[in-house]
XYZ file of C-alpha atoms in Angstrom:
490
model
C -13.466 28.578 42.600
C -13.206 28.677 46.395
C -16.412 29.767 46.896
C -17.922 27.337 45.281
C -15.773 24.539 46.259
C -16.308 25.442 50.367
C -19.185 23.840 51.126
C -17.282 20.853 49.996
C -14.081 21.512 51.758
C -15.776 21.953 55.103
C -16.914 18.457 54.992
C -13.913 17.367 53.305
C -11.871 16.740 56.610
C -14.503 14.328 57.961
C -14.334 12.356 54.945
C -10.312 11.903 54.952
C -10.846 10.675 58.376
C -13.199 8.227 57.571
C -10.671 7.226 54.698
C -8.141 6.762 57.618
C -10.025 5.109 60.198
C -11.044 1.695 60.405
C -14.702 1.272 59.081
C -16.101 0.278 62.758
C -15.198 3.445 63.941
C -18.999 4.226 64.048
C -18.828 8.248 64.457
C -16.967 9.305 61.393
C -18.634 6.420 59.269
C -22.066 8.073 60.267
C -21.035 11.510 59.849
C -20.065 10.724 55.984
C -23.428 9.047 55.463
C -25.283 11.496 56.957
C -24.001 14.391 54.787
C -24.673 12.112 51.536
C -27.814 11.746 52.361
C -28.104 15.598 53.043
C -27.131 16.396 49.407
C -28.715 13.698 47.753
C -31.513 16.562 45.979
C -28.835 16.356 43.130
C -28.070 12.454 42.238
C -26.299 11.791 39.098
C -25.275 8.138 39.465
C -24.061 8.032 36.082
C -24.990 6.865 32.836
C -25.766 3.192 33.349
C -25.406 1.965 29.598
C -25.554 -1.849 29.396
C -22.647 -3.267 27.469
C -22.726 -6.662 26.130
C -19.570 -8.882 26.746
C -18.123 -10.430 24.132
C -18.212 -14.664 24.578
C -14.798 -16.912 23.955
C -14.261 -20.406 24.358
C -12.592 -21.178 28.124
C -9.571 -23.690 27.413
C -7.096 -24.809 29.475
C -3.579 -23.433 29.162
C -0.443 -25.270 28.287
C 2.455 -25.072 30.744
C 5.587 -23.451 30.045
C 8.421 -25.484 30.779
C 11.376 -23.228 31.772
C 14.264 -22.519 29.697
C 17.632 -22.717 31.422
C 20.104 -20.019 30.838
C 24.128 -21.147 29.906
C 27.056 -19.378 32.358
C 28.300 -18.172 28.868
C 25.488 -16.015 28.663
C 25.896 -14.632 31.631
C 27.772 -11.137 31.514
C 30.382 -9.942 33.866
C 27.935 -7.060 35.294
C 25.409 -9.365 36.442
C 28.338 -11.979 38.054
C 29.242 -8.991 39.915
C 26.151 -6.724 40.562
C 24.375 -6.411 44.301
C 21.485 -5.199 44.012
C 21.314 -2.242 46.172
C 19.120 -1.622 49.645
C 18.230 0.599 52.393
C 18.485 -1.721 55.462
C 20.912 -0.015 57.867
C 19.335 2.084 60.290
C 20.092 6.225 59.616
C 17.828 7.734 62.072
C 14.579 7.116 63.994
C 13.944 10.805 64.210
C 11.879 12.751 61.572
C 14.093 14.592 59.521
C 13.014 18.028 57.472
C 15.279 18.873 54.248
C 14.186 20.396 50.537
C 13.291 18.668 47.498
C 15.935 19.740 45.103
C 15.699 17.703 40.952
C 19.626 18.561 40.300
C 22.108 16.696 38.569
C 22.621 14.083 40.832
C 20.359 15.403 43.756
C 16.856 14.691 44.973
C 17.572 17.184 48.124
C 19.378 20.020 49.444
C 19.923 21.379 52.924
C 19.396 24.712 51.351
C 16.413 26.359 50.408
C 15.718 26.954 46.703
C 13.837 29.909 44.614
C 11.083 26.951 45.261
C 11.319 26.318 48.808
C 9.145 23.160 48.672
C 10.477 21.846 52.204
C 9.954 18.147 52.557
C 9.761 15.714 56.439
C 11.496 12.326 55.597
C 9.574 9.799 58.023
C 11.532 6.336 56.917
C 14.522 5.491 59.465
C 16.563 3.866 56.923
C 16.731 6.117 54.013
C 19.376 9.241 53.749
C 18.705 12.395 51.635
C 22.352 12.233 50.265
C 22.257 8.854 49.326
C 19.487 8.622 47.975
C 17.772 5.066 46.814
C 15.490 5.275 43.763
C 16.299 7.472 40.843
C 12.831 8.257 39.161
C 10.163 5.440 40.313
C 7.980 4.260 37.568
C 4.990 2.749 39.524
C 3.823 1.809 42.869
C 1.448 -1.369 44.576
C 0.691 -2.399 47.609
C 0.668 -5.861 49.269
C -1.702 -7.164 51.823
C 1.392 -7.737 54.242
C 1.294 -3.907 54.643
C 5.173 -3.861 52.445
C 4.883 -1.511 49.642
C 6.254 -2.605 45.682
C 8.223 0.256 44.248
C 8.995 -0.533 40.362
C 12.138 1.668 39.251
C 15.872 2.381 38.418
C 18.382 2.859 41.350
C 21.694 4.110 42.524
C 23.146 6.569 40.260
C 26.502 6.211 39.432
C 29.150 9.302 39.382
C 27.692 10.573 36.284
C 23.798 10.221 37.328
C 23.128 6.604 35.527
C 21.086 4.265 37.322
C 22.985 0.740 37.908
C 20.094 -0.805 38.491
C 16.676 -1.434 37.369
C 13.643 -3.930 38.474
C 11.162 -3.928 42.305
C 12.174 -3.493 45.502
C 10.224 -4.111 48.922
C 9.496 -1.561 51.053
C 8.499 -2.674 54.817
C 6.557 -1.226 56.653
C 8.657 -0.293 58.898
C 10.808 1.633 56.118
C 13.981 -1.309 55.422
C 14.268 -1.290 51.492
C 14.743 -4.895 50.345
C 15.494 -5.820 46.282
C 12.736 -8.431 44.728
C 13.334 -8.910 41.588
C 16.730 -6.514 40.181
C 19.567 -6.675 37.364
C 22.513 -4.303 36.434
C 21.715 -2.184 33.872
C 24.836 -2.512 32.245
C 23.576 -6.389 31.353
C 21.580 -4.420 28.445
C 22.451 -6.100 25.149
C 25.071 -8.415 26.303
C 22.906 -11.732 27.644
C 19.454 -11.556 25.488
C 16.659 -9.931 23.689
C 14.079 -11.863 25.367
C 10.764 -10.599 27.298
C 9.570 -13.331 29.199
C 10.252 -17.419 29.811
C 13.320 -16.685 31.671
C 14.861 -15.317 34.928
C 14.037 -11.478 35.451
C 17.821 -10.624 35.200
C 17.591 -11.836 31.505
C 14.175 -10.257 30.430
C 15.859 -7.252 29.516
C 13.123 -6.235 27.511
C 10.425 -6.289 30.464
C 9.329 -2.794 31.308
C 8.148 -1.627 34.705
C 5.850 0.875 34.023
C 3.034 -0.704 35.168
C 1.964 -3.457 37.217
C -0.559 -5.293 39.432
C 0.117 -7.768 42.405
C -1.764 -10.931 42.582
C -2.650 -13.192 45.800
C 0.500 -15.314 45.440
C 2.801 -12.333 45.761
C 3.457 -12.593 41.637
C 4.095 -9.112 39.787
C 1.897 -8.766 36.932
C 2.509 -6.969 33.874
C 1.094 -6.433 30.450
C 3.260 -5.824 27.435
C 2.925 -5.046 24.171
C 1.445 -8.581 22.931
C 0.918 -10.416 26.005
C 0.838 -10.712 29.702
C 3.398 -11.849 32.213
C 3.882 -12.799 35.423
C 7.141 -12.712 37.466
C 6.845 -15.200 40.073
C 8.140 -15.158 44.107
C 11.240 -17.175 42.826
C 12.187 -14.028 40.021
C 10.840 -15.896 36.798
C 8.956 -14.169 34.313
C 5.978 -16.206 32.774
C 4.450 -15.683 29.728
C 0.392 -16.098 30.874
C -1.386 -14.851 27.285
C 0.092 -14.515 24.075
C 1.936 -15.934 21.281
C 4.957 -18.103 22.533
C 6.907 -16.194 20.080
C 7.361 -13.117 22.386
C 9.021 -14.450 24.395
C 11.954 -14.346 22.120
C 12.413 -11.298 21.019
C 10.982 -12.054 17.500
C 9.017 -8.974 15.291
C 5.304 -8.332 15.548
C 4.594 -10.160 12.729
C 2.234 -13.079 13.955
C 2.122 -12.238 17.386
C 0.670 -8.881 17.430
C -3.068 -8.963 16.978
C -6.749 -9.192 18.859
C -8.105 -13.189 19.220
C -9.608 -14.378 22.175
C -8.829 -18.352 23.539
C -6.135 -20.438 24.843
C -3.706 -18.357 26.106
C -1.086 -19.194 23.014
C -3.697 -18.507 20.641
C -4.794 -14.840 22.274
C -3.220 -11.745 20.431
C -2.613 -8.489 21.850
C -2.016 -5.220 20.131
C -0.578 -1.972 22.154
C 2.150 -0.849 19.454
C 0.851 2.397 19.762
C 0.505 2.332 23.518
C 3.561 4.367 23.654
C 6.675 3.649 26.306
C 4.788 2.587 29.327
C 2.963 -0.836 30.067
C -0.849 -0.810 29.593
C -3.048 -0.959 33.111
C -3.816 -3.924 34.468
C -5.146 -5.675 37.291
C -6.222 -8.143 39.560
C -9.519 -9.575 41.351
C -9.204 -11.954 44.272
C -10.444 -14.774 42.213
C -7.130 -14.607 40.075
C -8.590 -13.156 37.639
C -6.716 -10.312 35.685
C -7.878 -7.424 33.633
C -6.073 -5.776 31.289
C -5.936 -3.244 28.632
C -5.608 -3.929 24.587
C -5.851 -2.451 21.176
C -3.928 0.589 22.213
C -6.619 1.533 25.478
C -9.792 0.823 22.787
C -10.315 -3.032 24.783
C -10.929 -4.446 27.943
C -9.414 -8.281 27.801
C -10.051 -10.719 30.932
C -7.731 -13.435 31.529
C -8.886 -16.488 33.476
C -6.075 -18.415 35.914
C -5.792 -20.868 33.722
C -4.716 -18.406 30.718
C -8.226 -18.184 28.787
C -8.546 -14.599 27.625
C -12.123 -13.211 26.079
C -12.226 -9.812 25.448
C -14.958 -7.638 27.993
C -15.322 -4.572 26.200
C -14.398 -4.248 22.228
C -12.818 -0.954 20.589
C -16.662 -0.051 19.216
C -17.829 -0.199 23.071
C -14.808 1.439 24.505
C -13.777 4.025 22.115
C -17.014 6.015 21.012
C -16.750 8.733 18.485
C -18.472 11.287 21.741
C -15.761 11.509 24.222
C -17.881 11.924 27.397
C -18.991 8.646 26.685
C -15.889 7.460 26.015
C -14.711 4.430 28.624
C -11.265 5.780 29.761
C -8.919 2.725 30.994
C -5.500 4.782 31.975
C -5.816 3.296 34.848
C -7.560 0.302 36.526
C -7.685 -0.632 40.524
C -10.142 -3.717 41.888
C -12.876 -3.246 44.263
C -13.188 -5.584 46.206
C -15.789 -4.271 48.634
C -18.136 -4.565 45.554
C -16.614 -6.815 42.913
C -16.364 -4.231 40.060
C -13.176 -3.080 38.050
C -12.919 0.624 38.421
C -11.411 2.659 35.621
C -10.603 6.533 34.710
C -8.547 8.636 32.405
C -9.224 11.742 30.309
C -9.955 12.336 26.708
C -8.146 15.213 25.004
C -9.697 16.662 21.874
C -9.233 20.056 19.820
C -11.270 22.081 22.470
C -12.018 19.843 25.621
C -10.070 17.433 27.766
C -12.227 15.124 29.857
C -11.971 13.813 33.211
C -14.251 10.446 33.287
C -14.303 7.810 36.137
C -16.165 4.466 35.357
C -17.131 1.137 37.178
C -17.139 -1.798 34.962
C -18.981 -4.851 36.206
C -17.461 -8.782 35.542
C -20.063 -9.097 32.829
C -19.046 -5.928 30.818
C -21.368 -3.579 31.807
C -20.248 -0.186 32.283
C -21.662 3.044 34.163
C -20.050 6.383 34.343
C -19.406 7.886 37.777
C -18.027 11.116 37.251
C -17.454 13.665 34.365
C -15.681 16.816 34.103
C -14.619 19.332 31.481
C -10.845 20.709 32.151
C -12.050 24.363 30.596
C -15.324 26.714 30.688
C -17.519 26.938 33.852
C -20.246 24.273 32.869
C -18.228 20.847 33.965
C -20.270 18.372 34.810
C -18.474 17.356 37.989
C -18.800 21.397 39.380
C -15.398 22.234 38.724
C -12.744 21.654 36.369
C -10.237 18.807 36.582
C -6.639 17.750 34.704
C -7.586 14.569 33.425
C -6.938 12.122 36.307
C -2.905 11.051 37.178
C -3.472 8.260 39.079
C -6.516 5.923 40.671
C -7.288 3.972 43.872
C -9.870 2.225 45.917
C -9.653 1.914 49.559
C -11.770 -0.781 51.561
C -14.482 0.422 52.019
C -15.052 0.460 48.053
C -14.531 4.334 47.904
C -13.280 5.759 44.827
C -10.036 7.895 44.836
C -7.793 9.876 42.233
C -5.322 12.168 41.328
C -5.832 15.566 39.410
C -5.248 18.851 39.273
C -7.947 21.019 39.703
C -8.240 24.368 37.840
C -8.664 27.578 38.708
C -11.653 30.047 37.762
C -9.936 33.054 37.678
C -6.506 34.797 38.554
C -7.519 35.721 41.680
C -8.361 32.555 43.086
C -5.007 30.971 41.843
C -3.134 33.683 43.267
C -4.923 32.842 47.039
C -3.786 29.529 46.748
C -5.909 26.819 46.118
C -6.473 23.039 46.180
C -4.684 22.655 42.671
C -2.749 19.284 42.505
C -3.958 16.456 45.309
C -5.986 13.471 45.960
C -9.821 13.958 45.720
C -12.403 11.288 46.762
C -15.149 10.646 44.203
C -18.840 11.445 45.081
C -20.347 8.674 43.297
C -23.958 9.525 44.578
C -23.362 13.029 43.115
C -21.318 12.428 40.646
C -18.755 14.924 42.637
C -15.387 15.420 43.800
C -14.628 15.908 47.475
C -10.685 17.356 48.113
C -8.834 15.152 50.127
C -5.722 17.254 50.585
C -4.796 20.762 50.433
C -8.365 21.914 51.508
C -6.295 25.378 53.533
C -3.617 25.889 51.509
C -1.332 28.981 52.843
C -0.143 31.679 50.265
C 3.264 31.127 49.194
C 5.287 33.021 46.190
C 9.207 32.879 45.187
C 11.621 32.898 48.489
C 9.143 31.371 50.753
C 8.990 27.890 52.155
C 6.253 25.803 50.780
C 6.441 22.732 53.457
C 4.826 19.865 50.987
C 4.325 17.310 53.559
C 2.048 17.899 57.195
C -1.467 18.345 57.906
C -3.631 16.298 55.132
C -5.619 19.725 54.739
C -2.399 21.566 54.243
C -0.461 18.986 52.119
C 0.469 19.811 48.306
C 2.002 17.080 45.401
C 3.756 18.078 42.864
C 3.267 15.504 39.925
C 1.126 12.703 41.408
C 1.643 9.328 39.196
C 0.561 6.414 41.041
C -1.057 5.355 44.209
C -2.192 2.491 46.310
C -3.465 1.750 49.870
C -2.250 -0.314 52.475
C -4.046 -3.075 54.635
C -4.354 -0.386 57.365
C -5.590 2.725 55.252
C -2.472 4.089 54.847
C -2.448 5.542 51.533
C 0.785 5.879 49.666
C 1.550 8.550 46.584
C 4.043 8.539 44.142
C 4.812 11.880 43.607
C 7.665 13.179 41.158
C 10.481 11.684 42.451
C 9.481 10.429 46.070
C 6.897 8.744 47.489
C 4.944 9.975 50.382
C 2.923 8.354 52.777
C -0.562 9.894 54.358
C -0.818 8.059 57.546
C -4.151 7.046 59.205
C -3.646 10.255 61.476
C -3.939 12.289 58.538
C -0.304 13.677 58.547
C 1.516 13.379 55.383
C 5.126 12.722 54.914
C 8.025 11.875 52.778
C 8.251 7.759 52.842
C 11.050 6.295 49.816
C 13.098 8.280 47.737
């Protein structure tokens, strides 16, 4: 697999720093174009198969008028709770310890049968108290802060106390957004939405998008909400009826319209919140019919549906739309979406680009087993998705090894890879050298770009400045515009 992956991984470097630096930095820019255009004798743009939207009447939505909440609903936990925060200075200095998932622990001065040594970067957070307990889901905001959706500060016996977002700066201070106790569960109400955050207990934070007014945005089972700068959660699209806590009957469904008369259906989503996101018009895309539909949803609260079950979910999985996950680009104005497609012999690795009018085109393809994959080598499905400013195409996979001997040397397994669009390609972002390593030694995860490795990559978003963050596991890490990778919130 390295053999065939090196003419790839010798360019590789250039293109991280291209990903890095800002886009008038003329030498790298060229460098990147120039190679393209080198390797163009194989372009597969993709299959460019024109989908027809779907058409809905556009009506205006009808406010919401708040509910108030009585004291006597109220529980003792949340009189008493503080939300907890990272805000005290610990150290400036760079500080090098060991991931360590114990009861209890994130880290350990001592070096496990692992040894997967990590460098903590952030000045205010401290290995042995640490903040976050598992996050769920990252975002970043244009002020450069970074959104970390999650549960916090375990309690003697390893229960979070605390669930909702917190604000990372960028300077590292951890601030809470939007928070409640966790021991409020069951004791104020069942409701979702059309009330303070601290009483929709039933909101999840799986997923979520950020939209131009700082509002978190989040699709649930039947509808989509937005919790606002001030902590209330909106219902935006959906039956009013959610909003209480009520049954699926009657507000589970698939109808376009008014946003009171549009139905959603993700029963079968599973535990997490469906993808969804965000354009700088306002406008939000989101996923339906358990990951078969595409809906759009105006500012106003008008939601037509973009691509229908019988576009999205053909019977032939490469051509299959995957919509795991969703990220805006805004360099070109197209929703970008990937996933994988797991059948009884084949899991597939697809990236798409879906245009405002619902028309679709495949950018990459690749098989997870054999030696024929479309994309040259074999990926893991795809973990997590992003799109940095220039409009280029990023993810998170695993990539698989050929034979023993190649896995053995150490390869480029788990990381973020940069999609060759014009090839219809991956390019390795990080771990392009990595160093052999077996039980006893030190694996240092963070460093050099070309020498970083992730353990379980779920979620990832850039910053303002190219700064790309990575939830991984347990921790985030940051990849810095120098192209050294570190350990950020924990």
């Amino acid at each position: 697999m390295l053999k065939q992956l090196t003419p790839t991984l010798v360019i590789s470097a250039f293109f991280y720093l291209a990903l890095i630096v800002p886009a008038h930095a003329g030498i790298f820019d060229a460098l990147i174009e120039k190679t393209f255009k080198g390797a163009a004798e194989q372009v597969a743009g993709g299959d460019k198969r024109g989908i027809a939207p779907s058409q809905a009447a556009q009506t205006a939505r009808q406010e919401v008028k708040p509910k108030t909440v009585s004291a006597a609903r109220i529980s003792d936990a949340e009189r008493t709770f503080v939300a907890p925060r990272a805000t005290e200075l610990v150290t400036e200095k760079p500080r090098k310890t060991f991931l360590r998932g114990a009861f209890g622990q994130k880290f350990s001065d001592k070096q496990d049968g692992e040894g997967r040594q990590v460098t903590i970067t952030n000045p205010y957070m401290n290995p042995p108290k640490f903040l976050f307990a598992n996050p769920d889901a990252i975002q970043c905001k244009a002020d450069g802060s970074l959104i970390v959706a999650s549960r916090a500060a375990l309690d003697d016996e390893a229960r979070a106390t605390a669930i909702g977002y917190w604000s990372v700066a960028p300077d590292g201070a951890v601030t809470p957004l939007h928070t409640r106790s966790t021991k409020a569960h069951g004791k104020t109400s069942i409701t979702v939405c059309d009330a303070p955050y601290e009483q929709a207990i039933r909101l999840r934070t799986s997923n979520f998008a950020i939209d131009a007014d700082g509002g978190l945005l989040t699709a649930e089972q039947h509808g989509v909400m937005k919790i606002g700068t001030d902590g209330y959660v909106q219902r935006l699209a959906g039956s009013p009826l959610i909003c209480e806590g009520m049954g699926s009957r009657g507000i589970r469904g698939f109808a376009d319209g008014p946003a009171d008369d549009a139905r959603f259906n993700n029963d079968g989503h599973g535990g997490g919140n469906p993808a969804v996101a965000v354009d700088g018009k306002g406008n939000i895309w989101t996923v339906d019919q358990n990951g078969c539909s595409l809906r759009h949803i105006t500012a106003d609260g008008s939601v037509t549906t973009l691509l229908r079950p019988e576009q999205v979910c053909s019977p032939q999985p490469p051509d299959r739309i995957t919509l795991s996950h969703l990220a805006w680009d805004a360099k070109h104005g197209e929703l970008v979406s990937g996933g994988d497609i797991l059948t009884h012999n084949q899991l597939y690795t697809s990236v798409w680009r879906i245009r405002p009018d619902g028309k679709a085109r495949r950018v990459l393809l690749a098989h997870k087993l054999g030696n024929k994959s479309p994309a040259g080598v074999q990926l893991d499905g795809v973990s997590a998705l992003a799109v940095d400013a220039q409009g280029r195409i990023h993810i998170a996979s695993k990539i698989m090894p050929t034979d023993h001997k190649s896995h053995a040397k150490g390869s480029n397994e788990i990381g973020v890879m940069l999609v060759d669009e014009a090839h219809a390609k991956v390019v390795p972002v990080t771990g392009m050298k990595l160093p052999a390593w077996g039980h006893g030694k030190s694996l240092a995860l963070d460093g050099p770009v070309e020498r970083a490795t992730f353990v379980k990559m779920r979620g990832m978003c850039f910053a303002a400045d190219g700064t790309l963050f990575v939830l991984d596991e347990m921790i985030v890490r940051r990849i810095d515009r120098r192209g050294q990778v570190s350990t950020w919130a924990f």
